[in-house]
C-alpha cells in the first residue's frame, strides 16, 4: 500500500521521449533514490538504468529516457538498488503529449477566420486543433476546437485587432488517461487579414489619431470663439466710439490732384461752380404772339391763376433749346405740355406729371 501511494507524473512527449518525475524531498527525504525502466514484457525483462536524472536540490527527482514501446514498467529503489521502493506498469500511449502544431496558416475572409496546420504522422484521429483568440476589448480568451487539422470561427470584426494562438490536444479518455495538450504555438496578431507585430501598435495608432483630432477640434473651437469675440468687440467699439471718416477718401482730389493745398482746391471748385451755373442758366422764353394774346384774354376771364404752354414741335423734333422752360411769372401757376409730359410750375416749384 505504501508503494502504491507514491505519486508520479508521467509524460510521453509525442511518443518520442518519456519523462517520469516524483516528489523526492517529500517522499524520500533521507536518501537519494535510483530509477530503472523496461519496455520488455514477460519474464525476461531487461531493466535499464536512468540515462538522465532530473535533480531537485541535488536529489534525483525524475528521469528522462527514450520511448521504445507501448508498454512501460518502472522501478524506484534505494541508493544502492538493494530495495525496491516503488514500481508501476503502464501503457505509454495513454500519456502522450503532442508537439506544437507545425506550419500554422491563417485565412481571413470577411468575418471568418480559418486556421490550419500540418497533419502529424501518428494518431491523427486522437488529436484536436484548438484555437483561442481575443481582442483588445476582451479580458478572457475565446476557444474553438475542431478535428485535426483545421478550425474556423465567424464573427470577427475587421476593425479590431485580435490575438490568436493554437495548440494540439489529445482526446480523453479514448486516447489518453491524462488530458495532455501541446504547448501553445507562438501568439500572432491579426487585423482584417493583416499580420501585425502587436495589437499595441493598433492601440497607439488609434490613440494618436484621437489626440490629433482632439487638437484640431480644440484649435477650430478656439478660432471660432476668437472670431465671435472679435465681431462683438468691433460692434461694441463702433457703438461706443464711432469711426472717424478719413478725409483722404472724402476729399480724394484734394490730396491726389492738389497735394493737400486747400486754397488751390477751393478756388478750382468755385470756378467749376460758376461755370456750371452759367451753363444751366435758363434762357428767355420765346412765345408766339397769338398764343400770348389768347392767354391774356383767358387770364382776364379766368384770373391770373395759371398759364398753359404747348410745345408740340419740341416733342416731335427733340430740340433741346426749345425744351428749356424759363421766365415764369412768380405769382402764377403754369401748366406746360412738353414732349408728352405735363409740367406744373407753382412759383419756384416744378412738378412733372
PDB file of N, CA and C in Angstrom, residues 32-65:
ATOM      1  N   UNK A  32      18.942   9.370  -1.508  1.00  0.00           N
ATOM      2  CA  UNK A  32      18.854   9.685  -2.929  1.00  0.00           C
ATOM      3  C   UNK A  32      18.562   8.389  -3.674  1.00  0.00           C
ATOM      4  N   UNK A  33      17.346   8.259  -4.208  1.00  0.00           N
ATOM      5  CA  UNK A  33      16.888   7.006  -4.813  1.00  0.00           C
ATOM      6  C   UNK A  33      17.456   6.866  -6.223  1.00  0.00           C
ATOM      7  N   UNK A  34      17.336   5.615  -6.757  1.00  0.00           N
ATOM      8  CA  UNK A  34      17.731   5.314  -8.132  1.00  0.00           C
ATOM      9  C   UNK A  34      16.502   4.896  -8.933  1.00  0.00           C
ATOM     10  N   UNK A  35      16.590   5.009 -10.267  1.00  0.00           N
ATOM     11  CA  UNK A  35      15.451   4.724 -11.143  1.00  0.00           C
ATOM     12  C   UNK A  35      15.901   3.797 -12.266  1.00  0.00           C
ATOM     13  N   UNK A  36      15.008   2.828 -12.592  1.00  0.00           N
ATOM     14  CA  UNK A  36      15.251   1.924 -13.723  1.00  0.00           C
ATOM     15  C   UNK A  36      13.938   1.674 -14.453  1.00  0.00           C
ATOM     16  N   UNK A  37      13.991   1.258 -15.743  1.00  0.00           N
ATOM     17  CA  UNK A  37      12.794   1.096 -16.576  1.00  0.00           C
ATOM     18  C   UNK A  37      13.032  -0.022 -17.584  1.00  0.00           C
ATOM     19  N   UNK A  38      11.928  -0.516 -18.169  1.00  0.00           N
ATOM     20  CA  UNK A  38      11.998  -1.504 -19.233  1.00  0.00           C
ATOM     21  C   UNK A  38      10.740  -1.449 -20.085  1.00  0.00           C
ATOM     22  N   UNK A  39      10.905  -1.661 -21.391  1.00  0.00           N
ATOM     23  CA  UNK A  39       9.767  -1.772 -22.317  1.00  0.00           C
ATOM     24  C   UNK A  39       9.511  -3.233 -22.707  1.00  0.00           C
ATOM     25  N   UNK A  40      10.282  -4.171 -22.130  1.00  0.00           N
ATOM     26  CA  UNK A  40      10.107  -5.589 -22.434  1.00  0.00           C
ATOM     27  C   UNK A  40       8.953  -6.160 -21.628  1.00  0.00           C
ATOM     28  N   UNK A  41       8.349  -7.225 -22.149  1.00  0.00           N
ATOM     29  CA  UNK A  41       7.236  -7.899 -21.482  1.00  0.00           C
ATOM     30  C   UNK A  41       7.627  -9.348 -21.176  1.00  0.00           C
ATOM     31  N   UNK A  42       6.884  -9.950 -20.290  1.00  0.00           N
ATOM     32  CA  UNK A  42       7.141 -11.344 -19.935  1.00  0.00           C
ATOM     33  C   UNK A  42       8.127 -11.456 -18.780  1.00  0.00           C
ATOM     34  N   UNK A  43       8.637 -12.627 -18.665  1.00  0.00           N
ATOM     35  CA  UNK A  43       9.535 -12.900 -17.541  1.00  0.00           C
ATOM     36  C   UNK A  43      10.957 -12.398 -17.793  1.00  0.00           C
ATOM     37  N   UNK A  44      11.325 -12.336 -19.031  1.00  0.00           N
ATOM     38  CA  UNK A  44      12.709 -11.965 -19.347  1.00  0.00           C
ATOM     39  C   UNK A  44      12.785 -10.454 -19.617  1.00  0.00           C
ATOM     40  N   UNK A  45      12.694  -9.686 -18.570  1.00  0.00           N
ATOM     41  CA  UNK A  45      12.774  -8.233 -18.682  1.00  0.00           C
ATOM     42  C   UNK A  45      14.217  -7.782 -18.471  1.00  0.00           C
ATOM     43  N   UNK A  46      14.554  -6.804 -19.280  1.00  0.00           N
ATOM     44  CA  UNK A  46      15.885  -6.205 -19.169  1.00  0.00           C
ATOM     45  C   UNK A  46      15.721  -4.791 -18.621  1.00  0.00           C
ATOM     46  N   UNK A  47      16.115  -4.576 -17.386  1.00  0.00           N
ATOM     47  CA  UNK A  47      15.969  -3.278 -16.748  1.00  0.00           C
ATOM     48  C   UNK A  47      17.154  -2.384 -17.125  1.00  0.00           C
ATOM     49  N   UNK A  48      16.828  -1.167 -17.453  1.00  0.00           N
ATOM     50  CA  UNK A  48      17.851  -0.213 -17.850  1.00  0.00           C
ATOM     51  C   UNK A  48      17.916   0.914 -16.821  1.00  0.00           C
ATOM     52  N   UNK A  49      19.100   1.302 -16.448  1.00  0.00           N
ATOM     53  CA  UNK A  49      19.230   2.430 -15.510  1.00  0.00           C
ATOM     54  C   UNK A  49      18.867   3.747 -16.197  1.00  0.00           C
ATOM     55  N   UNK A  50      18.493   4.726 -15.432  1.00  0.00           N
ATOM     56  CA  UNK A  50      18.094   6.038 -15.975  1.00  0.00           C
ATOM     57  C   UNK A  50      19.296   6.706 -16.636  1.00  0.00           C
ATOM     58  N   UNK A  51      19.167   7.079 -17.913  1.00  0.00           N
ATOM     59  CA  UNK A  51      20.300   7.737 -18.577  1.00  0.00           C
ATOM     60  C   UNK A  51      20.467   9.204 -18.166  1.00  0.00           C
ATOM     61  N   UNK A  52      19.354   9.879 -17.832  1.00  0.00           N
ATOM     62  CA  UNK A  52      19.414  11.316 -17.484  1.00  0.00           C
ATOM     63  C   UNK A  52      18.477  11.580 -16.310  1.00  0.00           C
ATOM     64  N   UNK A  53      19.070  11.959 -15.177  1.00  0.00           N
ATOM     65  CA  UNK A  53      18.276  12.265 -13.989  1.00  0.00           C
ATOM     66  C   UNK A  53      17.898  13.755 -13.979  1.00  0.00           C
ATOM     67  N   UNK A  54      16.711  14.018 -13.449  1.00  0.00           N
ATOM     68  CA  UNK A  54      16.277  15.384 -13.157  1.00  0.00           C
ATOM     69  C   UNK A  54      16.477  15.611 -11.666  1.00  0.00           C
ATOM     70  N   UNK A  55      17.101  16.729 -11.278  1.00  0.00           N
ATOM     71  CA  UNK A  55      17.512  16.952  -9.903  1.00  0.00           C
ATOM     72  C   UNK A  55      16.655  18.016  -9.229  1.00  0.00           C
ATOM     73  N   UNK A  56      16.487  17.836  -7.920  1.00  0.00           N
ATOM     74  CA  UNK A  56      15.845  18.828  -7.060  1.00  0.00           C
ATOM     75  C   UNK A  56      16.722  18.964  -5.810  1.00  0.00           C
ATOM     76  N   UNK A  57      17.507  20.051  -5.769  1.00  0.00           N
ATOM     77  CA  UNK A  57      18.451  20.278  -4.673  1.00  0.00           C
ATOM     78  C   UNK A  57      19.389  19.064  -4.510  1.00  0.00           C
ATOM     79  N   UNK A  58      19.959  18.676  -5.620  1.00  0.00           N
ATOM     80  CA  UNK A  58      20.928  17.569  -5.680  1.00  0.00           C
ATOM     81  C   UNK A  58      20.308  16.212  -5.381  1.00  0.00           C
ATOM     82  N   UNK A  59      18.989  16.144  -5.329  1.00  0.00           N
ATOM     83  CA  UNK A  59      18.313  14.860  -5.143  1.00  0.00           C
ATOM     84  C   UNK A  59      17.673  14.462  -6.473  1.00  0.00           C
ATOM     85  N   UNK A  60      17.738  13.141  -6.788  1.00  0.00           N
ATOM     86  CA  UNK A  60      17.103  12.636  -8.000  1.00  0.00           C
ATOM     87  C   UNK A  60      15.586  12.751  -7.865  1.00  0.00           C
ATOM     88  N   UNK A  61      14.975  13.566  -8.730  1.00  0.00           N
ATOM     89  CA  UNK A  61      13.524  13.777  -8.663  1.00  0.00           C
ATOM     90  C   UNK A  61      12.819  13.352  -9.948  1.00  0.00           C
ATOM     91  N   UNK A  62      13.546  12.806 -10.945  1.00  0.00           N
ATOM     92  CA  UNK A  62      12.920  12.388 -12.180  1.00  0.00           C
ATOM     93  C   UNK A  62      13.929  11.778 -13.129  1.00  0.00           C
ATOM     94  N   UNK A  63      13.362  11.198 -14.217  1.00  0.00           N
ATOM     95  CA  UNK A  63      14.210  10.553 -15.212  1.00  0.00           C
ATOM     96  C   UNK A  63      13.666  10.829 -16.602  1.00  0.00           C
ATOM     97  N   UNK A  64      14.573  11.059 -17.546  1.00  0.00           N
ATOM     98  CA  UNK A  64      14.218  11.341 -18.931  1.00  0.00           C
ATOM     99  C   UNK A  64      14.889  10.290 -19.807  1.00  0.00           C
ATOM    100  N   UNK A  65      14.073   9.560 -20.610  1.00  0.00           N
ATOM    101  CA  UNK A  65      14.624   8.489 -21.440  1.00  0.00           C
ATOM    102  C   UNK A  65      13.802   8.348 -22.713  1.00  0.00           C
TER     103      UNK A  65
END
